[in-house]
mmCIF file of C-alpha atoms and ligand atoms in Angstrom:
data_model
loop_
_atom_site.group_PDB
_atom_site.id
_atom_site.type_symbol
_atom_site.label_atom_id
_atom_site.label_comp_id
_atom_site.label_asym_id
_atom_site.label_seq_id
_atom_site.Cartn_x
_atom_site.Cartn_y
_atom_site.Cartn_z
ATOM 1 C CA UNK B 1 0.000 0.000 0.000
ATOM 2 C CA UNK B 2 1.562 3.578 -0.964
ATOM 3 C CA UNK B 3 2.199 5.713 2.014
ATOM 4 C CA UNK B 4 2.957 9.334 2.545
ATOM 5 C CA UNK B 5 7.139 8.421 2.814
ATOM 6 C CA UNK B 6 6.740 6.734 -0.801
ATOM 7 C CA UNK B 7 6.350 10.680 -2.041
ATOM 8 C CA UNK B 8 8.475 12.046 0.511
ATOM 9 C CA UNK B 9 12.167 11.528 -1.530
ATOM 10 C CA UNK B 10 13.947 9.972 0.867
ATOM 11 C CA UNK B 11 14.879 6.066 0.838
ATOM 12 C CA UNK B 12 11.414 4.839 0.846
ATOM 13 C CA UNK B 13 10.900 6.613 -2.635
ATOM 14 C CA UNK B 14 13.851 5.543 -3.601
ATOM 15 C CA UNK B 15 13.050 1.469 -2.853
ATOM 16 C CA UNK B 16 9.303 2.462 -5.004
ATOM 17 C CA UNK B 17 11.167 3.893 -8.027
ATOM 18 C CA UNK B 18 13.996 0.758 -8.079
ATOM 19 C CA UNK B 19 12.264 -2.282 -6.859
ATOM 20 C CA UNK B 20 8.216 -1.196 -8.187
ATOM 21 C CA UNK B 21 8.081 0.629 -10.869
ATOM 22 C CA UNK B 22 11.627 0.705 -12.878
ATOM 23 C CA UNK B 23 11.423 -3.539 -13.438
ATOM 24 C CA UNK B 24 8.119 -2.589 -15.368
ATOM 25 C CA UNK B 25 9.682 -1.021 -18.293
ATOM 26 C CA UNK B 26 12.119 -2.656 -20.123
ATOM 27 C CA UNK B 27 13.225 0.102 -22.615
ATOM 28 C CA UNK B 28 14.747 2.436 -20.135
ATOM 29 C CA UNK B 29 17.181 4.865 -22.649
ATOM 30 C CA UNK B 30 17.875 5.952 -26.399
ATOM 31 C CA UNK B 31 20.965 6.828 -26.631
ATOM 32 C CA UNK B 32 22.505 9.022 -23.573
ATOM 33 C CA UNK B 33 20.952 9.184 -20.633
ATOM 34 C CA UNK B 34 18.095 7.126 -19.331
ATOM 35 C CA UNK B 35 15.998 5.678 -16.341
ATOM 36 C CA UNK B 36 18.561 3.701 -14.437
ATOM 37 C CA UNK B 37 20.728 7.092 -14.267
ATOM 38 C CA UNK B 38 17.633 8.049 -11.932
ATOM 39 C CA UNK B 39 19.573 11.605 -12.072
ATOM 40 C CA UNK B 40 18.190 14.893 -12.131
ATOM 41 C CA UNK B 41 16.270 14.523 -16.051
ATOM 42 C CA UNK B 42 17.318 12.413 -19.019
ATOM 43 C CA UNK B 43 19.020 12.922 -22.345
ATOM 44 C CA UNK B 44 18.554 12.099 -26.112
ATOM 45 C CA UNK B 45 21.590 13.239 -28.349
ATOM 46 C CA UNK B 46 21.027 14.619 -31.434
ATOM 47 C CA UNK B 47 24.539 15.622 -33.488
ATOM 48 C CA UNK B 48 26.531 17.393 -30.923
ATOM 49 C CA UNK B 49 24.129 18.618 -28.675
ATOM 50 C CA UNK B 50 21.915 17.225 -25.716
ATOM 51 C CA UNK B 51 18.371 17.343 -25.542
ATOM 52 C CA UNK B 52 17.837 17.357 -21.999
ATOM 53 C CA UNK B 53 14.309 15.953 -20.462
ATOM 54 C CA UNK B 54 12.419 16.031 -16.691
ATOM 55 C CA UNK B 55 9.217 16.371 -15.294
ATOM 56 C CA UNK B 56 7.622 16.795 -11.590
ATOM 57 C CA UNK B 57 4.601 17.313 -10.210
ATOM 58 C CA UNK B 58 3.364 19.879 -7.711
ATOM 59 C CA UNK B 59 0.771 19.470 -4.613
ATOM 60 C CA UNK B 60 2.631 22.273 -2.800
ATOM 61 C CA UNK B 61 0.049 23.315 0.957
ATOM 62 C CA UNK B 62 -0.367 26.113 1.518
ATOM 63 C CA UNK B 63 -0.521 27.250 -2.329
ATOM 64 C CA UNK B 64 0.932 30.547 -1.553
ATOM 65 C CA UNK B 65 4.393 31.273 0.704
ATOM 66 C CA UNK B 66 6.211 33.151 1.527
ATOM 67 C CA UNK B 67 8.579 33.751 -1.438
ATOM 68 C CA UNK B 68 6.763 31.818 -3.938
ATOM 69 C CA UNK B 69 3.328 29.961 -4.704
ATOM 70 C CA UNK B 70 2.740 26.424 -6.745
ATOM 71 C CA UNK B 71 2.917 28.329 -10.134
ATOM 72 C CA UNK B 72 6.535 29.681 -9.191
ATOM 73 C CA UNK B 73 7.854 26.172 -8.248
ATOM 74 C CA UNK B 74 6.654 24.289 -11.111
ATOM 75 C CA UNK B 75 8.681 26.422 -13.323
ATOM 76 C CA UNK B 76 11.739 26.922 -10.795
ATOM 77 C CA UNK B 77 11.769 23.133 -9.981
ATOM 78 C CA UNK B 78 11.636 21.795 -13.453
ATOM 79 C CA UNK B 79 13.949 24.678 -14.934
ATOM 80 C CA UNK B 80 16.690 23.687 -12.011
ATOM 81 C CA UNK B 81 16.834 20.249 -12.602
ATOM 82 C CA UNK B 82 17.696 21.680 -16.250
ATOM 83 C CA UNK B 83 19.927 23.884 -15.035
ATOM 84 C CA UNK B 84 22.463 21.341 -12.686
ATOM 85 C CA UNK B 85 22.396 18.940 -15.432
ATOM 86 C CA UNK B 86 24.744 21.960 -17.374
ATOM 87 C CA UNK B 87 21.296 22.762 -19.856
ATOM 88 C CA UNK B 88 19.648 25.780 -20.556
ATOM 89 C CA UNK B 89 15.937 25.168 -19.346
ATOM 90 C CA UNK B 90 14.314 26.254 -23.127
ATOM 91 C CA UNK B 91 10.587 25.324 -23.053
ATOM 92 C CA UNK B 92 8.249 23.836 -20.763
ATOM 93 C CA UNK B 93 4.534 21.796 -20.915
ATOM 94 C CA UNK B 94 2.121 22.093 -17.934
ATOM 95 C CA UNK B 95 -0.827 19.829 -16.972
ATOM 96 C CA UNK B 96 -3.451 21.386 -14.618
ATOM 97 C CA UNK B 97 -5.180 19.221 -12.548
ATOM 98 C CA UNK B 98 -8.162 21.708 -11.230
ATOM 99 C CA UNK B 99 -10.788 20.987 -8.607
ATOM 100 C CA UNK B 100 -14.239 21.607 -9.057
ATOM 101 C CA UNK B 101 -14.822 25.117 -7.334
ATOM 102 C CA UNK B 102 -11.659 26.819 -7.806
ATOM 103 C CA UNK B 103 -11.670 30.366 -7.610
ATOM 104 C CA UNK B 104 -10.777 31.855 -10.574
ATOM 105 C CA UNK B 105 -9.095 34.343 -9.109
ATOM 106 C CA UNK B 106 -6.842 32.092 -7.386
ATOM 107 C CA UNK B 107 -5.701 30.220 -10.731
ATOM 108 C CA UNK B 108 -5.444 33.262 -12.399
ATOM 109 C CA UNK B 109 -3.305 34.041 -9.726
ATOM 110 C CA UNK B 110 -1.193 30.807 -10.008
ATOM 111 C CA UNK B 111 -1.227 31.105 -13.960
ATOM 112 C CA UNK B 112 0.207 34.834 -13.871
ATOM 113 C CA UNK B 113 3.535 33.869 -11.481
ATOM 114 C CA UNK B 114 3.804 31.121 -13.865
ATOM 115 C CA UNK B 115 4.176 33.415 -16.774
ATOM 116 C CA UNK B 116 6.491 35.968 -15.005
ATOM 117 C CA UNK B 117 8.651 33.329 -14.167
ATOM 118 C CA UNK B 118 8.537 31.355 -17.126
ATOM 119 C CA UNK B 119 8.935 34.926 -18.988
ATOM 120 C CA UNK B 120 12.011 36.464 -16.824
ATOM 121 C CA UNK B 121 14.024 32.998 -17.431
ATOM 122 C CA UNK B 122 13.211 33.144 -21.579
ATOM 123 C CA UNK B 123 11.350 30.065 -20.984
ATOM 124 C CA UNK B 124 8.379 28.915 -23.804
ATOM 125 C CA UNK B 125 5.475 27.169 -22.503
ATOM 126 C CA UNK B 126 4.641 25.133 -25.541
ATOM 127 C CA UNK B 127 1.676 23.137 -24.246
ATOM 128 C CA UNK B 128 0.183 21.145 -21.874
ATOM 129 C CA UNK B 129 -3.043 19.977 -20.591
ATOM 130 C CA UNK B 130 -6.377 20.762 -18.246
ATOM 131 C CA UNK B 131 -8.391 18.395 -16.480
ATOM 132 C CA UNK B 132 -10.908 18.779 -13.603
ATOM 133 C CA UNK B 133 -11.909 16.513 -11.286
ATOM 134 C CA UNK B 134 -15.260 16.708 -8.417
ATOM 135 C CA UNK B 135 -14.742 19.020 -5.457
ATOM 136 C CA UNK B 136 -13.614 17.066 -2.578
ATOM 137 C CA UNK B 137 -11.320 14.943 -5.253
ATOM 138 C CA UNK B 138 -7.993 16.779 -4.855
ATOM 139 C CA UNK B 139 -7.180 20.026 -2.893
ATOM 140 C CA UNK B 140 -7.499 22.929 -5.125
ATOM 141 C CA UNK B 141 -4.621 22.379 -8.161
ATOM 142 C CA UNK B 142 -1.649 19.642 -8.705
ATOM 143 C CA UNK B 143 0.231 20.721 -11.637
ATOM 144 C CA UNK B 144 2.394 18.332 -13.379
ATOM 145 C CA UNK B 145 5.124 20.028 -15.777
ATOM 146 C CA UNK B 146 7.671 19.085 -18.250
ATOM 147 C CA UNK B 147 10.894 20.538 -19.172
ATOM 148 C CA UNK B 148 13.053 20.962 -22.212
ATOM 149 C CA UNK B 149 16.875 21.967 -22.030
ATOM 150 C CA UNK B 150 19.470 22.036 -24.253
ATOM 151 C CA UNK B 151 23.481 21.857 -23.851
ATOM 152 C CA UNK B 152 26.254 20.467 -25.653
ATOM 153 C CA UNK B 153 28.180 19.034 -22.423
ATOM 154 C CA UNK B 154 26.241 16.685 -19.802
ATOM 155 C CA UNK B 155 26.419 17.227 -16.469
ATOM 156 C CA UNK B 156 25.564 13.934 -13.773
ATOM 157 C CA UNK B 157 25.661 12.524 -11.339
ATOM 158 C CA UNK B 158 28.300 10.093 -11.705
ATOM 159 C CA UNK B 159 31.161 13.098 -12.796
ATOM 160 C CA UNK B 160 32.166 13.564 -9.399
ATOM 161 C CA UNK B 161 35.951 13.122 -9.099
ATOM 162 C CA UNK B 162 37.883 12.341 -5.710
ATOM 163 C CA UNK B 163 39.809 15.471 -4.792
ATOM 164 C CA UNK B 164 36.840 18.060 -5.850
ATOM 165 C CA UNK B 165 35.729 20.632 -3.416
ATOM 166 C CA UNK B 166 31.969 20.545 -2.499
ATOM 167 C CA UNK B 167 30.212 23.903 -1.934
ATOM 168 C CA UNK B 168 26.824 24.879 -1.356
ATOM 169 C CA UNK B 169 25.483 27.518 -3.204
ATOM 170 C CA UNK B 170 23.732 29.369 -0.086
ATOM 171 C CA UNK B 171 21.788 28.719 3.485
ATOM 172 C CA UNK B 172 19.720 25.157 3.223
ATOM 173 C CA UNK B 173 16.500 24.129 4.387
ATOM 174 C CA UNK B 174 14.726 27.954 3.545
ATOM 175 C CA UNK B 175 11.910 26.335 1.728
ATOM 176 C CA UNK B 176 10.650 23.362 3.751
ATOM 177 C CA UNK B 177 10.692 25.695 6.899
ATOM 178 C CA UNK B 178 9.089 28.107 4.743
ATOM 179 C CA UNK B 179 6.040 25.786 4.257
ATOM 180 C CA UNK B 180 5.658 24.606 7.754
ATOM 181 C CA UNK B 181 6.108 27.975 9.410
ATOM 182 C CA UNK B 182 3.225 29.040 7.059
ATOM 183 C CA UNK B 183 1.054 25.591 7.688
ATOM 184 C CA UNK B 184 1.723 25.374 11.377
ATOM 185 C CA UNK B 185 1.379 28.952 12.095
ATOM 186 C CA UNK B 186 3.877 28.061 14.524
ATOM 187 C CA UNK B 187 5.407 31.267 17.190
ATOM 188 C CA UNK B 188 8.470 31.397 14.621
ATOM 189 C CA UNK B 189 8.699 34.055 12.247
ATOM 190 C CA UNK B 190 8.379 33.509 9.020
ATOM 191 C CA UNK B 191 11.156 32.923 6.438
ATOM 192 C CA UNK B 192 10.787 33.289 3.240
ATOM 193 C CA UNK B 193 11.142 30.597 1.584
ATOM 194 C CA UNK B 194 14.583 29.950 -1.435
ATOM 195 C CA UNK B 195 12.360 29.157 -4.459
ATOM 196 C CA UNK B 196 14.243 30.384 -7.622
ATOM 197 C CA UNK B 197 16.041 29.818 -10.588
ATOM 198 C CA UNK B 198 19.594 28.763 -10.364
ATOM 199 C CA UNK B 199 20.909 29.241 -13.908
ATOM 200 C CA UNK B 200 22.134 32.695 -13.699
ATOM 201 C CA UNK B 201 24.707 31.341 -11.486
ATOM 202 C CA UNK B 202 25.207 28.267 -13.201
ATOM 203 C CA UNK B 203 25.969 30.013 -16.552
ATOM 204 C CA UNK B 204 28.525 32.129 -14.526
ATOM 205 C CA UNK B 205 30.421 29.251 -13.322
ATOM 206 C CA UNK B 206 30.362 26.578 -16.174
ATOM 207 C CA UNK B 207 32.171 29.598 -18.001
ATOM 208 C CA UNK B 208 35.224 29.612 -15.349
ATOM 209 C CA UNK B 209 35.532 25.700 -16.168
ATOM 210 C CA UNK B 210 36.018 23.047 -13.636
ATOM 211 C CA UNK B 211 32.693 22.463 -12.509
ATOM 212 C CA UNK B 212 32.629 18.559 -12.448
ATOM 213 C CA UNK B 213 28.869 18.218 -11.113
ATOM 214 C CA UNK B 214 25.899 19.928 -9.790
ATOM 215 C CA UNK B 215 22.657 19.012 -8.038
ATOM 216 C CA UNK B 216 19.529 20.995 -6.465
ATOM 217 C CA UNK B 217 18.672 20.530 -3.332
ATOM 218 C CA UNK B 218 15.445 19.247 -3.230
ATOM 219 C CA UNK B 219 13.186 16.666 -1.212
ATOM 220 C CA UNK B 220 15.811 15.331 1.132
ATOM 221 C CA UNK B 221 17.709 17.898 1.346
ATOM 222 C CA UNK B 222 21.909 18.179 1.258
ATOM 223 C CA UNK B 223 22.007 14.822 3.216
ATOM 224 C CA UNK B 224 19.946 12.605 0.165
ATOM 225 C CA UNK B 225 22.122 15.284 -2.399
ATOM 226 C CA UNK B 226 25.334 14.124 -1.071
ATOM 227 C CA UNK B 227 24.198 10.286 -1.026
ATOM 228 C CA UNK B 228 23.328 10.045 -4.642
ATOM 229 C CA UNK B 229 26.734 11.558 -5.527
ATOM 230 C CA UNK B 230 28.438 9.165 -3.214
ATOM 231 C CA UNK B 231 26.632 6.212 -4.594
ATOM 232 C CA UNK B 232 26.670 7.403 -8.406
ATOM 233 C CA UNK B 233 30.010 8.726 -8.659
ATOM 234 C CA UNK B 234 31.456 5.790 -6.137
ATOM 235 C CA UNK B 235 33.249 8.352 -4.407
ATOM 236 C CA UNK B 236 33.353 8.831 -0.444
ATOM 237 C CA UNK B 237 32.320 12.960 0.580
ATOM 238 C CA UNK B 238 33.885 14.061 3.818
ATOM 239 C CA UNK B 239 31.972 17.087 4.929
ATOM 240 C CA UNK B 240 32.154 19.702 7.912
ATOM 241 C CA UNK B 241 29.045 21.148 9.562
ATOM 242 C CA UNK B 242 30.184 24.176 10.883
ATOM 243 C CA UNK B 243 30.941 25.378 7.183
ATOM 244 C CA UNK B 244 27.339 24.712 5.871
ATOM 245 C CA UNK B 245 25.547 27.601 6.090
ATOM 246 C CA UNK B 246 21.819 27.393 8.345
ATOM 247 C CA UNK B 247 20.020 30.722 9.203
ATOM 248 C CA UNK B 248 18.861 31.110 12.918
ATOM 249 C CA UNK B 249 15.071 30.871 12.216
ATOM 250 C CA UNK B 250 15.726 27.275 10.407
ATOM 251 C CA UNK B 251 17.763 26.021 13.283
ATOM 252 C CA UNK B 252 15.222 27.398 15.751
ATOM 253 C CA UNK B 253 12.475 25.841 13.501
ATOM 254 C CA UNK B 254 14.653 22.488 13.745
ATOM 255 C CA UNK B 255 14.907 22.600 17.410
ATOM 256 C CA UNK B 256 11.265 23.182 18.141
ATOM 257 C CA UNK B 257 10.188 20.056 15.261
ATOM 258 C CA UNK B 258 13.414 17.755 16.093
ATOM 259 C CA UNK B 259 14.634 18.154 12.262
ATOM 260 C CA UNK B 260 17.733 17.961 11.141
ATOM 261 C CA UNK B 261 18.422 20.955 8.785
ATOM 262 C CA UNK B 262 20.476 19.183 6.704
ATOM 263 C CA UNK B 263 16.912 16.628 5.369
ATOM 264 C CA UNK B 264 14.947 19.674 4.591
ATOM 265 C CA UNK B 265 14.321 20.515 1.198
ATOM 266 C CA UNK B 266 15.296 23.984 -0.744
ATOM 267 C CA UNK B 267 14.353 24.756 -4.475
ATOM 268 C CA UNK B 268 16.991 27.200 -4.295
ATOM 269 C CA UNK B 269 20.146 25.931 -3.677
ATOM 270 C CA UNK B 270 22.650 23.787 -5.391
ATOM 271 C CA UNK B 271 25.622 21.346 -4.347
ATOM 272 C CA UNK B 272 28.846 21.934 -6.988
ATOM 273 C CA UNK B 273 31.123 19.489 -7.261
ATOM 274 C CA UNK B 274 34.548 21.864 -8.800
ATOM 275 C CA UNK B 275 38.063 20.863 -9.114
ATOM 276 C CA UNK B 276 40.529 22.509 -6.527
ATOM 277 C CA UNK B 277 42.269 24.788 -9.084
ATOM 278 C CA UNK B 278 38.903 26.228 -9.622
ATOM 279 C CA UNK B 279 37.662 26.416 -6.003
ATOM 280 C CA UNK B 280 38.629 30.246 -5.164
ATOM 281 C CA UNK B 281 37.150 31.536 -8.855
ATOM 282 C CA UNK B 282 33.824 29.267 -8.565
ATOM 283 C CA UNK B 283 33.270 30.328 -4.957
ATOM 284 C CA UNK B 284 33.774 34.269 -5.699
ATOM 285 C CA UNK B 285 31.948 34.067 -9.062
ATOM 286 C CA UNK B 286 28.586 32.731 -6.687
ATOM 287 C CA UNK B 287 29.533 35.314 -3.848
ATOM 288 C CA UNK B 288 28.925 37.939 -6.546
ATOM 289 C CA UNK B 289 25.703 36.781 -7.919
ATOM 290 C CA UNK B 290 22.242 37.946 -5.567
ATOM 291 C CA UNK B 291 21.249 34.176 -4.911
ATOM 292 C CA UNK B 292 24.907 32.680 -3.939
ATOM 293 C CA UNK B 293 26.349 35.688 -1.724
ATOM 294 C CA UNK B 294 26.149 32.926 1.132
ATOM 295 C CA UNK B 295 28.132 30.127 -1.013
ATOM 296 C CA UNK B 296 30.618 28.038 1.070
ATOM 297 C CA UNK B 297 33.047 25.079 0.688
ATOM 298 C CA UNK B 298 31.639 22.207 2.525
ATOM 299 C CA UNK B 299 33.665 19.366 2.238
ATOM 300 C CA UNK B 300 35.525 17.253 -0.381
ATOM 301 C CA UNK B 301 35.233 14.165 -2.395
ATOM 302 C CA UNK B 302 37.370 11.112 -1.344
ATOM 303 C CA UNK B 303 38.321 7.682 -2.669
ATOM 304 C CA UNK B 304 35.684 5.523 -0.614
ATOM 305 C CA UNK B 305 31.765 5.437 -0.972
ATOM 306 C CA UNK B 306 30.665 6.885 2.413
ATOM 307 C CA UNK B 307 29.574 10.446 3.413
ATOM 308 C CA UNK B 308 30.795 11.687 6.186
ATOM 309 C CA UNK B 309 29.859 14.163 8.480
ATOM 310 C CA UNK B 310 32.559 16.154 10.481
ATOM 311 C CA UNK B 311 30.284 18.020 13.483
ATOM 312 C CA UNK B 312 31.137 20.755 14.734
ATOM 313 C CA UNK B 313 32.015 19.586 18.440
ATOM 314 C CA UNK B 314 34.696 17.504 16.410
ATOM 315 C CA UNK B 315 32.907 13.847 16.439
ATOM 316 C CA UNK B 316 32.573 12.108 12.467
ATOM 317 C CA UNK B 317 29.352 10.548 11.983
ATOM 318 C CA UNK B 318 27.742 8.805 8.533
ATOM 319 C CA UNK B 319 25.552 11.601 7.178
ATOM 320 C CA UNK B 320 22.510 9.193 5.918
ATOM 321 C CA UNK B 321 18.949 9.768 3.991
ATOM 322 C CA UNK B 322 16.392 9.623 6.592
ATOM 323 C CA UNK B 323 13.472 6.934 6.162
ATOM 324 C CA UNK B 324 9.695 7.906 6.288
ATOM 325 C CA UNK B 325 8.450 11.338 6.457
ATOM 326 C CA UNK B 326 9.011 14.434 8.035
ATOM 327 C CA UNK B 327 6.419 16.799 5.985
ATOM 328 C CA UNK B 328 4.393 15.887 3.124
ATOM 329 C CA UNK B 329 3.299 18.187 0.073
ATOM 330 C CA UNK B 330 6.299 20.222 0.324
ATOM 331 C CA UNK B 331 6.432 20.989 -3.105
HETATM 332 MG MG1 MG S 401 17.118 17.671 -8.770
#
């Protein structure tokens, strides 16, 4: 029976997506990058260049946060996984799942930050598709979109090398404590949450060279980011906590809920994998830009497969994806 952890990104969606559903197809690629990459979208090569492919869905509560809504995220989220995978996010399809007795004002609302967005990052929405089901059926709007990118040198997750420097492209965890602050109308202020597009920076630093890898941060946070590269890439990550930046009101939200920052999902914020030559450029380059002025070097990539986490009262400990649930519809 499907749970709330099978859609929650950490291990338990992990065990659906190998052991359920990927044995039932056995065509999984064309001719670059397929299904049993499970990386951040898929590839088809045409010539020289890389027609880069992913799609998500989006059952973000509340609809509205602070520092985005569902429209904003379904364009952010697909365009980033574009983005890390060293693609320019081109074009875009959306699928509206409506309920019966939405106010129009509220999709028009949703509709318009998904044109501004889709508009300010030269982004085509070439089509898509409306459906609505009975009121009661689903809460207010899922969206489901597709992306289309385009590059002519793949980025995965398996191109992390041992002796690359890790850094994080800003403070993590902004957007999960974003959406329970809002739900829970708990006696925290609110943050705003990170939602936006990450290929302004990403130009930037694929231009300096060096850049090996990138991912989002998304469901699961840094700790299921760093995991896939370890297992992909077969490498071991030694990391230090007291270099990864956390704002106050996400620890303070952590202590009150018993989360660790480090699980909690951005839409924001990126992991780089760079080699050391490149470190100082890469890191200043992201400093500059308004989105990475809170970059930092947090860790390095080692011969070995396991991630390890250096805390800051000087113990090591395995950093590894938590099982279950912490928040559902998160995004
Ligand atoms: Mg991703």
């Amino acid at each position: 029976m499907i749970t709330l952890a099978h859609g929650a990104g950490g291990k338990t969606t992990e065990d659906l997506i190998k052991k359920i559903i990927m044995p039932k197809f056995k065509i999984r690629n064309v001719n670059a990058l397929g299904l049993d990459a499970l990386d951040d979208g898929s590839a088809i090569k045409s010539g020289k260049t890389f027609f880069v492919f992913t799609s998500d869905s989006y059952i973000v509560k509340p609809l509205f946060f602070k520092g985005g809504d569902i429209g904003k995220l379904a364009v952010v989220g697909v365009a980033n996984d574009l983005s890390v995978m060293g693609a320019k996010p081109i074009a875009m399809h959306l699928n509206l799942i409506l309920e019966e007795g939405l106010d129009s004002s509220v999709f028009e609302k949703i509709l318009s930050s998904i044109g501004k967005t889709a508009e300010e990052q030269g982004i085509a929405i070439l089509g898509g598709d409306t459906k609505v089901m009975e009121k009661g059926k689903i809460d207010q709007i899922a969206i489901s979109a597709f992306g289309i990118g385009v590059t002519s040198k793949l980025l995965t997750d398996a191109d992390v090398k041992p002796g690359d420097d890790i850094i994080v492209s800003g403070g993590v965890g902004e957007h999960e404590a974003s959406i329970l602050i809002e739900r829970e109308n708990i006696g925290v202020s609110k943050i705003k949450s990170d939602c936006a597009p990450l290929q302004d920076m990403v130009e930037k630093i694929l231009k300096i060279g060096g850049v090996h890898a990138m991912k989002d941060l998304t469901r699961g946070g840094l700790t299921m980011a760093l995991n896939e590269w370890s297992e992909k890439s077969k490498i071991g990550l030694n990391i230090f906590e007291k270099t990864i930046p956390v704002s106050k009101t996400v620890k303070s939200m952590c202590r009150i809920y018993g989360f660790d920052p480090f699980n909690l999902a951005c839409e924001g914020r990126m992991i780089i994998a760079v080699e050391s030559s490149k470190t100082r450029i890469v890191l200043k380059t992201l400093k500059k830009t308004k989105l990475g002025k809170n970059a930092s070097v947090i860790g390095k990539a080692v011969e070995g497969g396991e991630v390890v986490l250096n805390t800051s009262v000087g113990g090591r400990k395995l950093l590894t994806p938590f099982e279950g649930v912490m928040l559902p519809r998160i995004c």
